[in-house]
CSV table of C-alpha atoms in Angstrom, one decimal:
chain,number,residue,atom,x,y,z
M,1,MET,CA,-6.5,-39.4,-54.4
M,2,ASP,CA,-7.8,-41.8,-51.8
M,3,SER,CA,-7.2,-42.6,-48.2
M,4,GLN,CA,-7.9,-45.6,-46.0
M,5,LYS,CA,-9.2,-43.5,-43.2
M,6,THR,CA,-12.0,-40.9,-43.1
M,7,ASN,CA,-11.4,-37.2,-42.8
M,8,SER,CA,-13.2,-35.2,-40.1
M,9,THR,CA,-14.6,-33.1,-43.0
M,10,LEU,CA,-14.3,-32.9,-46.7
M,11,ARG,CA,-12.5,-30.2,-48.6
M,12,THR,CA,-14.6,-27.6,-50.3
M,13,VAL,CA,-14.0,-26.4,-53.8
M,14,ASN,CA,-15.6,-23.9,-56.0
M,15,VAL,CA,-16.9,-25.0,-59.5
M,16,VAL,CA,-15.4,-22.7,-62.1
M,17,ARG,CA,-16.3,-24.5,-65.4
M,18,TYR,CA,-19.1,-26.8,-66.5
M,19,VAL,CA,-17.4,-29.1,-69.0
M,20,MET,CA,-20.1,-31.5,-70.1
M,21,PRO,CA,-23.0,-33.7,-68.8
M,22,LEU,CA,-22.4,-37.3,-68.1
M,23,ARG,CA,-25.6,-38.8,-69.4
M,24,GLU,CA,-24.9,-42.3,-68.1
M,25,GLY,CA,-26.7,-41.5,-64.9
M,26,GLY,CA,-30.4,-40.6,-64.6
M,27,SER,CA,-29.6,-37.6,-62.4
M,28,LEU,CA,-27.4,-35.9,-65.0
M,29,PRO,CA,-24.0,-35.7,-63.2
M,30,ALA,CA,-21.5,-33.6,-65.0
M,31,LEU,CA,-17.8,-33.3,-65.5
M,32,ALA,CA,-16.7,-29.9,-64.1
M,33,ASP,CA,-13.5,-28.1,-63.3
M,34,ALA,CA,-12.8,-26.5,-59.8
M,35,ASP,CA,-10.7,-23.8,-58.5
M,36,ASP,CA,-8.1,-26.2,-57.1
M,37,GLY,CA,-7.1,-27.2,-60.6
M,38,PHE,CA,-8.7,-30.6,-60.6
M,39,SER,CA,-11.6,-32.0,-62.5
M,40,TYR,CA,-14.6,-33.6,-60.8
M,41,VAL,CA,-17.7,-35.6,-61.4
M,42,LEU,CA,-20.3,-33.2,-60.0
M,43,LYS,CA,-23.5,-34.6,-58.3
M,44,PHE,CA,-26.2,-32.0,-58.1
M,45,ARG,CA,-28.5,-31.3,-55.2
M,46,GLY,CA,-31.2,-30.3,-57.6
M,47,ALA,CA,-31.3,-33.6,-59.5
M,48,GLY,CA,-33.3,-36.8,-59.0
M,49,GLN,CA,-33.5,-37.7,-55.4
M,50,ARG,CA,-32.0,-34.3,-54.5
M,51,GLU,CA,-30.1,-34.0,-51.3
M,52,LYS,CA,-30.8,-37.6,-50.2
M,53,ALA,CA,-28.7,-38.9,-53.0
M,54,LEU,CA,-25.8,-36.7,-51.9
M,55,ILE,CA,-26.2,-37.9,-48.3
M,56,ALA,CA,-26.1,-41.5,-49.5
M,57,GLU,CA,-23.1,-40.8,-51.7
M,58,LEU,CA,-21.2,-39.1,-48.9
M,59,LEU,CA,-22.0,-41.8,-46.3
M,60,GLY,CA,-21.5,-44.7,-48.6
M,61,GLY,CA,-18.2,-43.4,-50.1
M,62,GLU,CA,-16.7,-42.5,-46.7
M,63,ILE,CA,-17.6,-45.9,-45.2
M,64,ALA,CA,-16.1,-47.6,-48.2
M,65,ARG,CA,-12.9,-45.5,-47.7
M,66,LEU,CA,-12.8,-46.4,-44.0
M,67,LEU,CA,-12.9,-50.1,-44.9
M,68,GLY,CA,-9.9,-49.7,-47.2
M,69,LEU,CA,-11.8,-49.8,-50.5
M,70,LYS,CA,-10.8,-47.6,-53.4
M,71,VAL,CA,-13.0,-44.5,-53.7
M,72,PRO,CA,-12.3,-41.3,-55.5
M,73,GLU,CA,-11.8,-38.3,-53.2
M,74,LEU,CA,-15.2,-36.7,-52.3
M,75,VAL,CA,-15.4,-33.0,-51.9
M,76,PHE,CA,-18.1,-30.4,-51.3
M,77,ALA,CA,-18.5,-28.4,-54.5
M,78,ASN,CA,-19.9,-24.9,-54.2
M,79,LEU,CA,-22.0,-23.7,-57.2
M,80,ASP,CA,-22.2,-19.9,-57.4
M,81,GLU,CA,-25.5,-18.2,-58.0
M,82,ALA,CA,-24.2,-16.8,-61.4
M,83,PHE,CA,-22.9,-20.2,-62.6
M,84,GLY,CA,-24.5,-21.6,-65.7
M,85,ARG,CA,-26.3,-18.5,-66.9
M,86,SER,CA,-24.7,-18.9,-70.3
M,87,GLU,CA,-25.6,-22.6,-70.5
M,88,GLY,CA,-27.6,-23.1,-73.7
M,89,ASP,CA,-29.3,-26.4,-72.8
M,90,GLU,CA,-32.5,-25.4,-70.9
M,91,GLU,CA,-32.6,-28.6,-68.9
M,92,ILE,CA,-29.1,-28.2,-67.7
M,93,GLN,CA,-29.6,-24.6,-67.0
M,94,ASP,CA,-32.6,-25.4,-64.8
M,95,LEU,CA,-30.5,-28.1,-63.0
M,96,LEU,CA,-27.7,-25.6,-62.3
M,97,LYS,CA,-30.1,-23.0,-61.0
M,98,GLY,CA,-31.7,-25.5,-58.7
M,99,SER,CA,-28.3,-26.6,-57.4
M,100,GLN,CA,-26.9,-23.4,-56.2
M,101,GLY,CA,-24.8,-23.7,-53.0
M,102,LEU,CA,-23.3,-26.9,-51.7
M,103,ASN,CA,-23.1,-30.0,-53.9
M,104,LEU,CA,-21.0,-33.1,-53.9
M,105,ALA,CA,-18.3,-34.1,-56.3
M,106,LEU,CA,-15.9,-37.1,-56.9
M,107,HIS,CA,-12.4,-36.7,-58.2
M,108,PHE,CA,-12.4,-37.5,-61.9
M,109,LEU,CA,-10.4,-40.6,-62.7
M,110,SER,CA,-9.1,-39.7,-66.2
M,111,LYS,CA,-9.0,-42.6,-68.7
M,112,ALA,CA,-10.7,-45.0,-66.2
M,113,LEU,CA,-12.6,-47.9,-67.8
M,114,THR,CA,-16.0,-49.2,-66.7
M,115,TYR,CA,-15.7,-52.5,-65.0
M,116,ASP,CA,-16.8,-55.3,-67.3
M,117,PRO,CA,-17.8,-58.5,-65.4
M,118,GLY,CA,-17.3,-60.5,-68.6
M,119,ALA,CA,-13.7,-59.3,-69.0
M,120,THR,CA,-12.4,-59.1,-65.5
M,121,ILE,CA,-12.8,-61.5,-62.6
M,122,VAL,CA,-12.6,-60.0,-59.1
M,123,GLU,CA,-10.8,-62.2,-56.5
M,124,SER,CA,-12.9,-63.5,-53.7
M,125,VAL,CA,-11.8,-61.4,-50.8
M,126,LEU,CA,-12.2,-58.1,-52.6
M,127,ALA,CA,-15.6,-59.2,-54.0
M,128,SER,CA,-16.7,-60.2,-50.5
M,129,LYS,CA,-15.6,-56.8,-49.2
M,130,ILE,CA,-17.6,-54.9,-51.8
M,131,VAL,CA,-20.7,-57.2,-51.3
M,132,TRP,CA,-20.4,-56.7,-47.6
M,133,LEU,CA,-20.3,-52.9,-47.9
M,134,ASP,CA,-23.3,-52.8,-50.3
M,135,THR,CA,-25.5,-55.1,-48.1
M,136,PHE,CA,-24.5,-53.0,-45.1
M,137,ILE,CA,-25.5,-49.7,-46.6
M,138,THR,CA,-28.4,-51.2,-48.7
M,139,ASN,CA,-27.0,-50.2,-52.0
M,140,VAL,CA,-29.3,-51.3,-54.9
M,141,ASP,CA,-27.0,-50.1,-57.7
M,142,ARG,CA,-24.0,-52.4,-58.3
M,143,THR,CA,-25.6,-54.8,-60.8
M,144,TYR,CA,-24.7,-56.3,-64.1
M,145,ARG,CA,-26.7,-53.5,-65.8
M,146,ASN,CA,-24.9,-50.8,-63.9
M,147,THR,CA,-21.8,-52.0,-62.1
M,148,ASN,CA,-20.7,-48.5,-60.7
M,149,MET,CA,-17.1,-49.6,-60.6
M,150,LEU,CA,-14.1,-48.4,-62.6
M,151,LEU,CA,-10.8,-49.9,-63.5
M,152,TRP,CA,-8.1,-47.3,-63.0
M,153,ASN,CA,-4.3,-48.0,-62.8
M,154,ARG,CA,-5.3,-51.7,-62.8
M,155,GLU,CA,-7.2,-51.3,-59.5
M,156,LEU,CA,-11.0,-51.5,-58.9
M,157,TRP,CA,-12.6,-48.2,-57.8
M,158,LEU,CA,-16.1,-47.8,-56.4
M,159,ILE,CA,-18.3,-44.9,-57.5
M,160,ASP,CA,-21.9,-43.8,-57.2
M,161,HIS,CA,-23.4,-44.8,-53.8
M,162,GLY,CA,-26.4,-42.4,-54.2
M,163,ALA,CA,-28.9,-45.2,-54.3
M,164,SER,CA,-27.9,-46.5,-50.9
M,165,PHE,CA,-29.7,-46.1,-47.5
M,166,LEU,CA,-33.2,-47.0,-48.8
M,167,PHE,CA,-34.7,-46.2,-45.4
M,168,HIS,CA,-34.3,-42.5,-45.8
M,169,HIS,CA,-37.0,-42.4,-48.4
M,170,SER,CA,-39.5,-43.6,-45.8
M,171,TRP,CA,-38.2,-42.6,-42.4
M,172,ASP,CA,-41.0,-44.3,-40.4
M,173,ASN,CA,-39.6,-47.8,-40.7
M,174,TRP,CA,-35.8,-47.3,-40.4
M,175,GLU,CA,-35.5,-49.5,-37.3
M,176,LYS,CA,-37.0,-52.5,-39.1
M,177,GLN,CA,-34.7,-51.9,-42.1
M,178,ALA,CA,-31.7,-51.6,-39.8
M,179,ILE,CA,-32.1,-55.2,-38.5
M,180,SER,CA,-33.3,-56.8,-41.8
M,181,SER,CA,-31.5,-58.7,-44.5
M,182,PHE,CA,-31.2,-57.1,-47.9
M,183,PRO,CA,-32.9,-59.3,-50.5
M,184,LEU,CA,-31.8,-57.1,-53.4
M,185,ILE,CA,-28.2,-58.2,-52.9
M,186,LYS,CA,-29.2,-61.2,-55.1
M,187,ASP,CA,-28.6,-58.9,-58.1
M,188,HIS,CA,-25.1,-57.8,-57.1
M,189,VAL,CA,-22.6,-58.2,-59.9
M,190,LEU,CA,-19.9,-59.5,-57.6
M,191,LEU,CA,-22.0,-61.9,-55.5
M,192,PRO,CA,-21.0,-65.0,-57.4
M,193,TYR,CA,-17.3,-64.4,-56.4
M,194,ALA,CA,-18.0,-63.4,-52.8
M,195,ASN,CA,-17.2,-66.6,-50.8
M,196,ASP,CA,-15.3,-64.9,-48.0
M,197,LEU,CA,-18.1,-62.9,-46.3
M,198,LYS,CA,-17.6,-64.4,-42.8
M,199,ALA,CA,-13.9,-63.6,-42.7
M,200,VAL,CA,-14.6,-60.1,-44.1
M,201,SER,CA,-17.2,-59.6,-41.5
M,202,GLU,CA,-14.8,-60.2,-38.6
M,203,GLU,CA,-12.4,-57.6,-40.1
M,204,PHE,CA,-15.0,-55.0,-40.9
M,205,VAL,CA,-16.9,-55.2,-37.6
M,206,ALA,CA,-13.7,-54.4,-35.8
M,207,ILE,CA,-13.0,-51.4,-38.0
M,208,ILE,CA,-16.4,-49.7,-38.0
M,209,THR,CA,-16.7,-48.4,-34.4
M,210,ASP,CA,-19.4,-46.2,-33.1
M,211,GLU,CA,-17.0,-43.3,-33.0
M,212,LYS,CA,-16.2,-43.8,-36.7
M,213,ILE,CA,-19.9,-43.9,-37.6
M,214,GLU,CA,-20.5,-40.7,-35.7
M,215,GLU,CA,-17.5,-39.0,-37.3
M,216,ILE,CA,-18.7,-39.9,-40.8
M,217,VAL,CA,-22.4,-38.9,-40.1
M,218,ALA,CA,-21.2,-35.6,-38.7
M,219,MET,CA,-19.9,-34.7,-42.2
M,220,ILE,CA,-23.4,-34.3,-43.6
M,221,PRO,CA,-24.3,-30.7,-44.1
M,222,ASP,CA,-27.2,-29.6,-42.0
M,223,GLU,CA,-28.9,-28.0,-44.9
M,224,TRP,CA,-29.0,-31.3,-46.8
M,225,ILE,CA,-30.8,-33.0,-44.0
M,226,LEU,CA,-33.3,-30.2,-43.4
M,227,ALA,CA,-34.1,-29.9,-47.2
M,228,SER,CA,-36.4,-33.0,-47.1
M,229,ARG,CA,-38.3,-31.8,-44.1
M,230,ASP,CA,-38.4,-35.4,-42.8
M,231,VAL,CA,-37.1,-34.3,-39.4
M,232,GLU,CA,-37.4,-31.2,-37.2
M,233,THR,CA,-33.6,-30.7,-36.7
M,234,ALA,CA,-30.4,-31.7,-38.4
M,235,GLU,CA,-29.3,-33.2,-35.2
M,236,GLU,CA,-32.3,-35.5,-35.2
M,237,GLY,CA,-31.6,-36.6,-38.7
M,238,LYS,CA,-27.9,-37.3,-38.0
M,239,GLU,CA,-29.0,-39.4,-34.9
M,240,VAL,CA,-31.2,-41.5,-37.1
M,241,TYR,CA,-28.4,-42.1,-39.7
M,242,ALA,CA,-25.9,-43.0,-36.9
M,243,SER,CA,-28.4,-45.2,-35.1
M,244,PHE,CA,-29.3,-47.0,-38.3
M,245,LEU,CA,-25.7,-47.9,-39.0
M,246,LYS,CA,-24.9,-48.9,-35.4
M,247,MET,CA,-28.0,-51.2,-35.3
M,248,ARG,CA,-27.2,-52.7,-38.6
M,249,LEU,CA,-23.6,-53.4,-37.6
M,250,LYS,CA,-24.8,-55.1,-34.4
M,251,ASN,CA,-27.1,-57.3,-36.5
M,252,PHE,CA,-24.6,-58.0,-39.2
M,253,GLU,CA,-25.1,-61.8,-39.1
M,254,VAL,CA,-28.6,-61.2,-40.5
M,255,PHE,CA,-27.6,-59.4,-43.6
M,256,ILE,CA,-24.6,-61.6,-44.2
M,257,LYS,CA,-26.7,-64.8,-44.0
M,258,GLY,CA,-29.1,-63.2,-46.5
M,259,ALA,CA,-26.1,-62.5,-48.8
M,260,GLU,CA,-24.8,-66.0,-48.4
M,261,ASP,CA,-28.2,-67.6,-49.0
M,262,ALA,CA,-28.6,-65.4,-52.2
M,263,ARG,CA,-25.1,-66.5,-53.4
M,264,GLU,CA,-25.9,-70.2,-52.8
M,265,ALA,CA,-29.1,-69.8,-54.9
M,266,LEU,CA,-27.0,-68.4,-57.7
M,267,ILE,CA,-24.4,-71.2,-57.8
């Protein structure tokens, strides 16, 4: 369930059954069933970095999809007020209570395998595309320790972009971060294979237009932006996200040179 172009909005489903926690992540995502008949990996607004992680997941996933990378379908997942009252685990019950309303979920890829860099080599162009994406959105979480990629139907799928967009944890310096390189790219699991960054840049800069950026940013629910109280209005918050991405794109040579330098240091 993927697409190579973004939607103007995401589908909304209602969670009908909490199946089990997925304890690989620190924010306790869960496998859940929804009223559309599908299973999802549910990301909770009441966990960890709260709504900011959901915003990063939404933006990162839809930008990846726009660029033609494989990402499970993202949906808004509504959690009813009564949901989880019968849950026996107190920690999970508190999480469910704190996540009532609109959450985010990824279509569950049944029988997918975690990408193992020791077992599967990713070809250069695809590796370069993923590294480009992650340095563009400042994603710290695609390392050897936690690759956040799955092999499903012999294809590489990207998951979990909630640790992207570092600037929104400190809004006062977003302009500086927008035009800076991303030193943490040195830890990227695919960086050793990414020797086509310049060619990928030409392709991706042509795809990511200002209009596409605004379309993706517009998907963010107002309530998620307002929850952190970093900005006065949701419109102001969306303007910052859009401006960050536009500025970063205009200065792509800076972060691509940083990634190329980091790669040369590795090899």
